[in-house]
GROMACS .gro file of C-alpha atoms in nm:
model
  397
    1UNK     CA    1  -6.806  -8.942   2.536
    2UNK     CA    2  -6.765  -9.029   2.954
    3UNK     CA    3  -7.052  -8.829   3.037
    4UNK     CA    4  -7.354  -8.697   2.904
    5UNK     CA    5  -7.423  -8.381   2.705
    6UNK     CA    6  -7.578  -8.054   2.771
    7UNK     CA    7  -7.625  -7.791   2.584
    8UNK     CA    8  -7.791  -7.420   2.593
    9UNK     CA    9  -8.168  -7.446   2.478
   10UNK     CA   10  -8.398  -7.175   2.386
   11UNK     CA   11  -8.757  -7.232   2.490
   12UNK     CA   12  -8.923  -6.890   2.382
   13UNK     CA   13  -8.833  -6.514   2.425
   14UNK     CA   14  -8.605  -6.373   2.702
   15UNK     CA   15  -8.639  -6.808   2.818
   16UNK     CA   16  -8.282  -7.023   2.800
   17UNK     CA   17  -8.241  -7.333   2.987
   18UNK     CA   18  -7.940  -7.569   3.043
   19UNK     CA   19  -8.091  -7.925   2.966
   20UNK     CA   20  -7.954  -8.264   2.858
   21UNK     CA   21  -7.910  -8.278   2.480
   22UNK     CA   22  -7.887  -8.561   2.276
   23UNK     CA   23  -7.481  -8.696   2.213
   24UNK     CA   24  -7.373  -8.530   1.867
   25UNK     CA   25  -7.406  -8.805   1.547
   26UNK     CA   26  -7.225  -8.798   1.266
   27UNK     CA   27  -7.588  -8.679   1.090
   28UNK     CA   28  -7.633  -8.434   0.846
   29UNK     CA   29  -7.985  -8.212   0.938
   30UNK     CA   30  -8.183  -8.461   0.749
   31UNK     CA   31  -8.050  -8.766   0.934
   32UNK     CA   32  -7.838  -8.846   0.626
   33UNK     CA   33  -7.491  -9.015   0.758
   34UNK     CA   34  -7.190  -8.829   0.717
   35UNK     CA   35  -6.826  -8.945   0.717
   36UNK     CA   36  -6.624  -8.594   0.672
   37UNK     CA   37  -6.739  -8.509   1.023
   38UNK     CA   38  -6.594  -8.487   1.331
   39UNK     CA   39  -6.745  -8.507   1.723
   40UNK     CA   40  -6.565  -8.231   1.959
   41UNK     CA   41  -6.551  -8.191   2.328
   42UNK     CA   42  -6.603  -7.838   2.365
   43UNK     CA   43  -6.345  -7.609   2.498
   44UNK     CA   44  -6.479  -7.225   2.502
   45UNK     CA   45  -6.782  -7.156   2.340
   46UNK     CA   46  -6.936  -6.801   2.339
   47UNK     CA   47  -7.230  -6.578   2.350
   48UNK     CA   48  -7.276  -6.408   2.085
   49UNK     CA   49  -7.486  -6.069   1.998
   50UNK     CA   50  -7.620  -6.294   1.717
   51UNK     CA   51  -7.745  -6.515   1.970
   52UNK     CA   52  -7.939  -6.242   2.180
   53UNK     CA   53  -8.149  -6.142   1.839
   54UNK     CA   54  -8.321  -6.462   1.892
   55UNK     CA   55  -8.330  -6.487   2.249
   56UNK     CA   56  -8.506  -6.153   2.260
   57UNK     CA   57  -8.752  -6.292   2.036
   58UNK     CA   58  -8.686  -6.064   1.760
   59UNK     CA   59  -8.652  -6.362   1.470
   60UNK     CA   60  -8.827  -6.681   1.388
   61UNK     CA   61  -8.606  -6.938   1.563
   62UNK     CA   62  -8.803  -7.233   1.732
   63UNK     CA   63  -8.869  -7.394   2.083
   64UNK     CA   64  -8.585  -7.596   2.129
   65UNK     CA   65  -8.312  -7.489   1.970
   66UNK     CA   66  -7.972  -7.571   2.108
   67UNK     CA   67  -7.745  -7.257   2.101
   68UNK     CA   68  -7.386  -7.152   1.992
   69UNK     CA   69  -7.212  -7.090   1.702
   70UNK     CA   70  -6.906  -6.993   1.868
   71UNK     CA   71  -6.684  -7.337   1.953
   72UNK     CA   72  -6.342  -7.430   1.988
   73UNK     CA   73  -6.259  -7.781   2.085
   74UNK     CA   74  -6.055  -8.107   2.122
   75UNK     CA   75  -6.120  -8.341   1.853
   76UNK     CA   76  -6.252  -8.680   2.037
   77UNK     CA   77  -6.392  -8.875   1.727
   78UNK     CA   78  -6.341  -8.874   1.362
   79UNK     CA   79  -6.519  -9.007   1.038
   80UNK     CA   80  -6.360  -9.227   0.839
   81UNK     CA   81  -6.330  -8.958   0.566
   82UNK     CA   82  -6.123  -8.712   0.754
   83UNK     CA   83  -5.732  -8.714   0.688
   84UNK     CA   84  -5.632  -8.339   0.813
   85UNK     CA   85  -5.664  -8.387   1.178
   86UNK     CA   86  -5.631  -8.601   1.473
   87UNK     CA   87  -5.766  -8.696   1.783
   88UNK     CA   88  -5.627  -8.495   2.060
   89UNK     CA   89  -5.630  -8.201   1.843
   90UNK     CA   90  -5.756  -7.816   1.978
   91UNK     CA   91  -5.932  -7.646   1.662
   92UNK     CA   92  -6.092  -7.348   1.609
   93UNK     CA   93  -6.465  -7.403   1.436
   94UNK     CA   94  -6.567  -7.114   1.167
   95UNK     CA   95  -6.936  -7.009   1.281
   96UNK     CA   96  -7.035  -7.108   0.878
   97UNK     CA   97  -7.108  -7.436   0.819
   98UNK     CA   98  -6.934  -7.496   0.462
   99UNK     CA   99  -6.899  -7.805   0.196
  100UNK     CA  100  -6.586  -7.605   0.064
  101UNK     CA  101  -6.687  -7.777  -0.297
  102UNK     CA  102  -6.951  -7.528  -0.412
  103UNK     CA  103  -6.880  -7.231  -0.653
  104UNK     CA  104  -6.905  -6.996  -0.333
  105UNK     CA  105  -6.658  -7.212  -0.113
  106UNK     CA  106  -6.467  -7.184  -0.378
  107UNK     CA  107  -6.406  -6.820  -0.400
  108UNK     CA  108  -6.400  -6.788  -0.010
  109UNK     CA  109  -6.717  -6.731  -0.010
  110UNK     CA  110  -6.832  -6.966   0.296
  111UNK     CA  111  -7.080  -6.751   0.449
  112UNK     CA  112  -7.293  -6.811   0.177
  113UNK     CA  113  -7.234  -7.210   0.148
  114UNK     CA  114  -7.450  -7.339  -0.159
  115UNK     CA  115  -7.496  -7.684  -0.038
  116UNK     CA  116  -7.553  -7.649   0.369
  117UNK     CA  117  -7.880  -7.553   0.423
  118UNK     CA  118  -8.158  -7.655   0.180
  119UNK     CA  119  -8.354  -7.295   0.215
  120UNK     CA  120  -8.109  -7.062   0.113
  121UNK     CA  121  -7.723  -7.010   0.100
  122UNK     CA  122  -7.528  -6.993   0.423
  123UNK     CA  123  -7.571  -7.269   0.696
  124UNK     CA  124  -7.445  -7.199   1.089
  125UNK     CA  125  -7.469  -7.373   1.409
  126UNK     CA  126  -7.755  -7.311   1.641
  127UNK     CA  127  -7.904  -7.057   1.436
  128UNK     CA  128  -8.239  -7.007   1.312
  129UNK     CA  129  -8.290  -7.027   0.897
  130UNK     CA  130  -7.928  -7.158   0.846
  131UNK     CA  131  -7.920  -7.534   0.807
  132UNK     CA  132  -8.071  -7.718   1.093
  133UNK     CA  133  -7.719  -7.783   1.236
  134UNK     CA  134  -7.685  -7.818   1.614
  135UNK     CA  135  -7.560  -7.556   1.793
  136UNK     CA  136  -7.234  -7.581   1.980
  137UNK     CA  137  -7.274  -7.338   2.380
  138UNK     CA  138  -7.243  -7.737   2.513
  139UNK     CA  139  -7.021  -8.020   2.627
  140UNK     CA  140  -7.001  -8.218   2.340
  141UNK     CA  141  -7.098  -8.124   1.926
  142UNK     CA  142  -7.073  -8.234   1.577
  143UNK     CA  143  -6.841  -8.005   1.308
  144UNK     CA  144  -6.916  -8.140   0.930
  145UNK     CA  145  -6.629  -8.096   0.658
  146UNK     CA  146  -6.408  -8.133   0.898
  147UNK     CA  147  -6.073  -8.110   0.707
  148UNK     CA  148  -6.217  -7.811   0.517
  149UNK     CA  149  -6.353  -7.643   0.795
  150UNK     CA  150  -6.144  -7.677   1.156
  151UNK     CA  151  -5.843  -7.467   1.217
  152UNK     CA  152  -5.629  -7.675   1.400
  153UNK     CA  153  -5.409  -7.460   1.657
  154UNK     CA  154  -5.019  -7.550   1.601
  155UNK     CA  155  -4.888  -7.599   1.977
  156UNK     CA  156  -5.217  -7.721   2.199
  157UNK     CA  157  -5.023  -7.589   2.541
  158UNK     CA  158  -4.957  -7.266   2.422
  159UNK     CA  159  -5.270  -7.272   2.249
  160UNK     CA  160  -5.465  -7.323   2.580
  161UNK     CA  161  -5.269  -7.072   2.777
  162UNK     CA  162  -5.403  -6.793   2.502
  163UNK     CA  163  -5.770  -6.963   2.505
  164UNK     CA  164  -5.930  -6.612   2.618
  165UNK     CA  165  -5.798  -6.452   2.294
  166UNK     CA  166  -5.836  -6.758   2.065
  167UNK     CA  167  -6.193  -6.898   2.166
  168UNK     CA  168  -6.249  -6.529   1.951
  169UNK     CA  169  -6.135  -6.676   1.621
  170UNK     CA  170  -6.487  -6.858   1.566
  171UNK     CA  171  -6.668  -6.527   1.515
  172UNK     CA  172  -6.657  -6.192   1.632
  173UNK     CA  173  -6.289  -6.146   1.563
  174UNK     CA  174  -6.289  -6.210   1.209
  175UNK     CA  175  -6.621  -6.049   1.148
  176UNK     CA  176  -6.482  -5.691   1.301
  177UNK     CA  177  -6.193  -5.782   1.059
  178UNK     CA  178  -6.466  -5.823   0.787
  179UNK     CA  179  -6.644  -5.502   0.844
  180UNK     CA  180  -6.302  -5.322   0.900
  181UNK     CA  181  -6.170  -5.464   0.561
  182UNK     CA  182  -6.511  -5.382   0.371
  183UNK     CA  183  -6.501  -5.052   0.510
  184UNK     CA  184  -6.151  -5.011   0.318
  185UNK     CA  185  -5.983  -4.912   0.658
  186UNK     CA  186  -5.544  -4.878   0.593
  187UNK     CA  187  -5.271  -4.649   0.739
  188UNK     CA  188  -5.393  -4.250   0.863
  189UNK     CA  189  -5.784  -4.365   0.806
  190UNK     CA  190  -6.040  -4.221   0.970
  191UNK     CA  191  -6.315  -4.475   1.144
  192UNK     CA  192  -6.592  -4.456   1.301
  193UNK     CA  193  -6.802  -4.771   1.441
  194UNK     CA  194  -7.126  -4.784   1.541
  195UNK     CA  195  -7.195  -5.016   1.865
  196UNK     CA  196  -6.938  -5.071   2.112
  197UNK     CA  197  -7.095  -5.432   2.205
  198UNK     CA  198  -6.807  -5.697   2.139
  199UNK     CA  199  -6.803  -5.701   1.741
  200UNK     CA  200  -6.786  -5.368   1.747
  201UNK     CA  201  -6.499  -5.374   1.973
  202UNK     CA  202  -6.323  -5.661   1.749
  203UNK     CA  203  -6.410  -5.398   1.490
  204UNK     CA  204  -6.183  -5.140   1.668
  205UNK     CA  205  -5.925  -5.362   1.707
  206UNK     CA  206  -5.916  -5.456   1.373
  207UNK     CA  207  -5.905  -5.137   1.212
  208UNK     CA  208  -5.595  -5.054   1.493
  209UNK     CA  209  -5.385  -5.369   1.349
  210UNK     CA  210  -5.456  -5.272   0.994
  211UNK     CA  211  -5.335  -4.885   1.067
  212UNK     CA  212  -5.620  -4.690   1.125
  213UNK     CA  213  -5.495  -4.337   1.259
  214UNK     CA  214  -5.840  -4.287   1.461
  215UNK     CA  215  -6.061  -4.500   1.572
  216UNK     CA  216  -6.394  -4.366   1.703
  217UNK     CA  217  -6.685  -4.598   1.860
  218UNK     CA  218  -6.972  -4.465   1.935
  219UNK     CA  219  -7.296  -4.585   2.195
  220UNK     CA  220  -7.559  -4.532   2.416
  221UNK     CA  221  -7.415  -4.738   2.664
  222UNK     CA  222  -7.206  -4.542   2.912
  223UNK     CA  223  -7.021  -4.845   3.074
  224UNK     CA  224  -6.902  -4.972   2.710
  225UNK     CA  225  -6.776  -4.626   2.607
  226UNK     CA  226  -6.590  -4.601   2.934
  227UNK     CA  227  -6.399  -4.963   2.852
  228UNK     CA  228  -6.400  -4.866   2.430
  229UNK     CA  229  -6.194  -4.522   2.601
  230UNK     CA  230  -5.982  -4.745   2.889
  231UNK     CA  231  -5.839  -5.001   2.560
  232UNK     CA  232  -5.754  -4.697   2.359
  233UNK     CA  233  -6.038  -4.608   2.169
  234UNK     CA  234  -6.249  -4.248   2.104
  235UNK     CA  235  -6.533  -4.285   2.233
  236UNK     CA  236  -6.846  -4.118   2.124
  237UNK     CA  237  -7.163  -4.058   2.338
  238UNK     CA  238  -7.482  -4.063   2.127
  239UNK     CA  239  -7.703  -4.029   2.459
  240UNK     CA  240  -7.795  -3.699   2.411
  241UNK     CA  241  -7.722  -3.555   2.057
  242UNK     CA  242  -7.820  -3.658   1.661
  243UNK     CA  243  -7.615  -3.497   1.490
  244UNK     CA  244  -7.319  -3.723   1.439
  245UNK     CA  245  -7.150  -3.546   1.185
  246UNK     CA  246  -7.112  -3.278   1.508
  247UNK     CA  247  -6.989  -3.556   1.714
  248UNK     CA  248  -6.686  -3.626   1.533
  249UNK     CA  249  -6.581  -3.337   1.433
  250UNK     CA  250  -6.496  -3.265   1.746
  251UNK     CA  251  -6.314  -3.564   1.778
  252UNK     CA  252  -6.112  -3.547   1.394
  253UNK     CA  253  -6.165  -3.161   1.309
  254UNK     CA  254  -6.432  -3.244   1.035
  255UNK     CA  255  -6.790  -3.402   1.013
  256UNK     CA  256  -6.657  -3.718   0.841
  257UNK     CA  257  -6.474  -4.014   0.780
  258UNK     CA  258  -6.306  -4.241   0.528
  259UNK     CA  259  -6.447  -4.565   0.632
  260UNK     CA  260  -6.800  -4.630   0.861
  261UNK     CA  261  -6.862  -5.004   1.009
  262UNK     CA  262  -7.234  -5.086   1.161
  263UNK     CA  263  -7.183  -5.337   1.420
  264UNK     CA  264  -7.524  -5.284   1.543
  265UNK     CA  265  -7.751  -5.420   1.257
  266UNK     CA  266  -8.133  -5.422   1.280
  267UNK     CA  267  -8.186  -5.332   1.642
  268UNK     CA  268  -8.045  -5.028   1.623
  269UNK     CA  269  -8.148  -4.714   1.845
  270UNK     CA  270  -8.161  -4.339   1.830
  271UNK     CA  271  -8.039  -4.095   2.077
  272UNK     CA  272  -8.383  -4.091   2.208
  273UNK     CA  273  -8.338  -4.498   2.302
  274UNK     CA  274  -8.611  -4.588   2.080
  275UNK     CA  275  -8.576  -4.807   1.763
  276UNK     CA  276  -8.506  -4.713   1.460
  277UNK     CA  277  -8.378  -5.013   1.249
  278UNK     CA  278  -8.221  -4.780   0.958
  279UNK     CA  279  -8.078  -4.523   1.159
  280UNK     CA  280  -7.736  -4.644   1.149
  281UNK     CA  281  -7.746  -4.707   0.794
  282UNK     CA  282  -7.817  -4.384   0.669
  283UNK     CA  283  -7.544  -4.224   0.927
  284UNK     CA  284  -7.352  -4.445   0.746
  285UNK     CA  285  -7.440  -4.253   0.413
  286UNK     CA  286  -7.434  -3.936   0.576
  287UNK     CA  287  -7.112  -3.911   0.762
  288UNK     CA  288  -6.927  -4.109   0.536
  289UNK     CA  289  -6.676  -3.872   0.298
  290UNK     CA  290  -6.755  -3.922  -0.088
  291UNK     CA  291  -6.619  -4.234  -0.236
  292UNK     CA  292  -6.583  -4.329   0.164
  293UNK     CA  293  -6.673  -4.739   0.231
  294UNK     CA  294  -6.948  -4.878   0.445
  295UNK     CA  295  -6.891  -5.220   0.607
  296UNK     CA  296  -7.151  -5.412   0.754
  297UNK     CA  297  -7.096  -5.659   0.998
  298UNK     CA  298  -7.378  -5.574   1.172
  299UNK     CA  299  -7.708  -5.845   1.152
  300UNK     CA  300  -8.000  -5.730   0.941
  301UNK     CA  301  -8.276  -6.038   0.900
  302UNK     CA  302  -8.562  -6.125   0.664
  303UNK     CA  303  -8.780  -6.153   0.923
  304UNK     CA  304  -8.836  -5.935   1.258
  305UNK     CA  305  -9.195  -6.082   1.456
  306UNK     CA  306  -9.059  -5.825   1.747
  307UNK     CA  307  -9.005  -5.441   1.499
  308UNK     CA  308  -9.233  -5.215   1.560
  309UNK     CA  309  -9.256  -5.086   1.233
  310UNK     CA  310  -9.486  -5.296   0.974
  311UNK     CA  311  -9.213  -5.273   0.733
  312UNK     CA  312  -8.940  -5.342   0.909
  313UNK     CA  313  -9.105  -5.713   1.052
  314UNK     CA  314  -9.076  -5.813   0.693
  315UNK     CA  315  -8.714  -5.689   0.671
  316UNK     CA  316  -8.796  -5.374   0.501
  317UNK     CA  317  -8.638  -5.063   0.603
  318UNK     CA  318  -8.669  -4.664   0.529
  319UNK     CA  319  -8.293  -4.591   0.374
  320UNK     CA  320  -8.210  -4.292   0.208
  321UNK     CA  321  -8.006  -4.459  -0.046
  322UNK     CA  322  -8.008  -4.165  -0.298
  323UNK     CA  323  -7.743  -3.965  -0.041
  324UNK     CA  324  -7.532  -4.308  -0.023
  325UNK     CA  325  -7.522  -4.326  -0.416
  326UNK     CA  326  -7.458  -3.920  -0.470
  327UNK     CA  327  -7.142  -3.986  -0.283
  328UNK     CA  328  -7.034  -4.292  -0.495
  329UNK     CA  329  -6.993  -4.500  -0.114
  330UNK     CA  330  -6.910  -4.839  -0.107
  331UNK     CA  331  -7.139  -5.094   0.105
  332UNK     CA  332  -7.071  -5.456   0.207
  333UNK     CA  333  -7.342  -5.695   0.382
  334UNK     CA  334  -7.346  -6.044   0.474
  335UNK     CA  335  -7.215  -6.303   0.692
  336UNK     CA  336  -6.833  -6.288   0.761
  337UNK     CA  337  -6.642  -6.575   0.543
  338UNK     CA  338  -6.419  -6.672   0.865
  339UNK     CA  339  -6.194  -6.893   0.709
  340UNK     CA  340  -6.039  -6.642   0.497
  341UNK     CA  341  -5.930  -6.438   0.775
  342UNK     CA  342  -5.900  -6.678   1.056
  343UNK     CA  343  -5.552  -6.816   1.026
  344UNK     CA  344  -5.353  -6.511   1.008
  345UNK     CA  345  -5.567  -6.353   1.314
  346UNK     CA  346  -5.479  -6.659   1.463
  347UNK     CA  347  -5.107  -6.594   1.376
  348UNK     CA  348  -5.138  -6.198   1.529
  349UNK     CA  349  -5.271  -6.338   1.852
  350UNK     CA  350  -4.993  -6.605   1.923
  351UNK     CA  351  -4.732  -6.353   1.844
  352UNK     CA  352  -4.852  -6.105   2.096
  353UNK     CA  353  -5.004  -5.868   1.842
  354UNK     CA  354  -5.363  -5.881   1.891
  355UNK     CA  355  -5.436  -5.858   2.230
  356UNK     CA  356  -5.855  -5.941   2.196
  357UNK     CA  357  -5.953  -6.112   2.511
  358UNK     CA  358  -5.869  -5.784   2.663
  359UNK     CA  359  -6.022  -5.583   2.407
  360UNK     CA  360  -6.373  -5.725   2.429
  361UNK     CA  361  -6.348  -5.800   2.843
  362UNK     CA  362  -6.370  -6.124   2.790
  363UNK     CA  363  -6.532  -6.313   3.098
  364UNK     CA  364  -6.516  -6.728   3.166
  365UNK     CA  365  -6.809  -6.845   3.319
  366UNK     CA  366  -6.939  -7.192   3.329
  367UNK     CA  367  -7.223  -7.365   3.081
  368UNK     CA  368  -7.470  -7.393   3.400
  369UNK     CA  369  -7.435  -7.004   3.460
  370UNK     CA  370  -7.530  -6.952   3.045
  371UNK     CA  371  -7.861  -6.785   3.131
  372UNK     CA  372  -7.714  -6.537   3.377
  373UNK     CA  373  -7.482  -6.425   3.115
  374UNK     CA  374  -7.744  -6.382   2.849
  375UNK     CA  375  -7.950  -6.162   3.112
  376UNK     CA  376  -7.657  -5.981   3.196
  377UNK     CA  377  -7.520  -5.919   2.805
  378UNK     CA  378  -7.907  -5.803   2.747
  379UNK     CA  379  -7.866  -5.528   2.960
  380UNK     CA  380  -7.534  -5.398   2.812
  381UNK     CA  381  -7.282  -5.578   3.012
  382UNK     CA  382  -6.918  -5.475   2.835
  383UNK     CA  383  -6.819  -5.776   2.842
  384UNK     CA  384  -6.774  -6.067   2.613
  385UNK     CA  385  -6.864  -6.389   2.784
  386UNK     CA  386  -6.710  -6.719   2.738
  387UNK     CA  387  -6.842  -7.023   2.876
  388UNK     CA  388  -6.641  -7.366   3.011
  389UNK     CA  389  -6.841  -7.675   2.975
  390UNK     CA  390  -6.580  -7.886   3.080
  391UNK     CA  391  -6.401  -7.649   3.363
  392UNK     CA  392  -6.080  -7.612   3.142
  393UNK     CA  393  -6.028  -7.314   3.154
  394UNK     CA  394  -6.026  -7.171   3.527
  395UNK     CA  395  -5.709  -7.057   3.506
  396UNK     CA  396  -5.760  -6.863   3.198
  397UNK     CA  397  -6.009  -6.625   3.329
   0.00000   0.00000   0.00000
């Protein structure tokens, strides 16, 4: 590394700073050395909605904490235990830290890693309760399991000229794919997705490329239904009305759909703007058709210091899971398992098929204006923002 590191730190609620950070090591968490790892100079690296949970103060994460979970780099160093790639390489890094040895890896299971993070399965960077691992919104980071877990691109030139759409690959990409795949979407379905923030939008996308015959989004948000409706989509305004069912009829002719996707998770809101964590969970139940599917992209954690409810601080939340169960639906939770889906998004986006950048408004700005962009993402910016810690990619904005 020719010059030093920074990285995006969180010091306490609605409080990021760009600081120096120490150089990545190949270390695990508990300082144990590690030869399967590689160090990256970091290419794109994104904010994420996942991010802004703990920025807002609404989860446990600590003082200090370097950011990102969203990275795509050049390799620059390698342990001696890595055969797969080289240096000089641009990869794509899966937001789950995985071994890709345990029973879970195994099944392609990797957002639930059993060996990555000593207080419960699943391990990610920069994020609180998942591992310890560094996060990755800075110049330089370390990936572990290298060979399991990079996707190396095949061409780095073209690769770089399609950075906007690729730098989505880490995350929010393949976890709209998730929650469109979970909700059972195929040809002439009917969707509806709750939250037309940037998963939510990959969510759309997704359930487009896999032959979805409508695809309705809806929000509070008046400047993300008006880009959901410019990139194709049905947009539907829950500003000023509950009754969903009411809303998309008369969209589709009837009150329901084959397949529902929550891409808002725990902070969700009702038409009045105030929280109600469960709301979109059991519109989930109640708009979905009888044996209809319920994917869940969206973040729900086992601790919120910020609800408002008592319950709900301790993850517990008022579902009407009786109507969900009548119907025989289907519901999927958890973190996305990128690596299962990741190469053959990959494949759709260099062949022209999967347009995302565009999709999601994706917007380069540079490491030292990180703070700006979480202020202006907090306040509902459509827009998915990309930052450039080395000032590669100025002509890809």
């Amino acid at each position: 590394m020719s010059d030093e590191n920074r990285g995006v730190v969180y010091l306490g609620p609605n409080h990021v700073e760009v600081q120096h950070i120490a150089d990545p090591k190949m270390e695990a968490p508990d300082g144990r050395k590690i030869e399967h790892a590689v160090i990256l100079k970091v290419v794109s690296t994104n904010i994420c909605g996942s991010d802004q949970h703990m920025v807002r103060g609404r989860t446990t994460a600590p003082a200090g904490l370097v950011l990102g979970h969203e990275i795509t780099g050049e390799l620059i160093e390698l342990g001696s235990d890595v055969e797969m790639v080289r240096k000089g390489d641009l990869v794509s890094v899966p937001f789950n830290v995985a071994c890709g040895r345990c029973r879970t890896c195994r099944e392609q299971h990797t957002g639930v890693c059993l060996t990555v993070n000593p207080s419960r399965a699943g391990g990610a960077y920069g994020y609180v309760d998942m591992g310890g691992w560094v996060g990755g919104q800075a110049r330089y980071v370390m990936v572990p399991y290298a060979d399991f877990n990079l996707l190396r691109f095949p061409d780095k030139a073209q690769a770089l000229e399609r950075i906007r759409d690729l730098t989505m690959l880490t995350d929010i990409l393949p976890t709209g794919f998730h929650g469109a795949i979970n909700a059972k979407v195929g040809v002439g379905s009917t969707v509806y997705i709750a939250g037309a923030g940037p998963v939510g939008m990959a969510a759309a996308a997704s359930a487009r490329i896999l032959g979805a015959a409508v695809v309705m989004i809806g929000d509070l948000n008046p400047e993300r239904l008006a880009h959901a409706k410019k990139v194709g989509f049905e947009p539907i305004d829950l500003s000023g009305h509950d009754k969903l069912g009411e809303l998309i009829e008369q969209v589709i002719g009837v009150p329901e759909v084959d397949s529902f996707i929550d891409a808002v998770g725990f902070e969700a809101r009702g038409y009045d703007g105030k929280e109600q964590p469960a709301v979109i969970l059991n519109q989930a139940m109640e708009v979905t058709r009888a044996a209809g599917a319920i994917g869940i992209p969206g973040l729900y954690v086992t601790e919120d210091p910020g609800a408002q409810e008592a319950a709900a601080q301790k993850g517990n939340l008022t579902l009407r899971l009786g109507q969900g169960w009548a119907k025989s639906q289907s519901f999927h939770t958890g973190q996305t398992p990128v690596l299962r889906y990741n190469r053959q998004l990959m494949q759709a986006i260099l062949h022209g098929r999967l347009p995302i950048a565009d999709i999601v408004n994706a917007t380069v700005i540079t490491l030292d204006d990180a703070p700006q962009g979480y202020r202006d993402f907090d306040k509902g910016a459509p827009r998915k923002f990309v930052l450039d810690p080395h000032g590669m990619l100025k002509n890809a904005a």
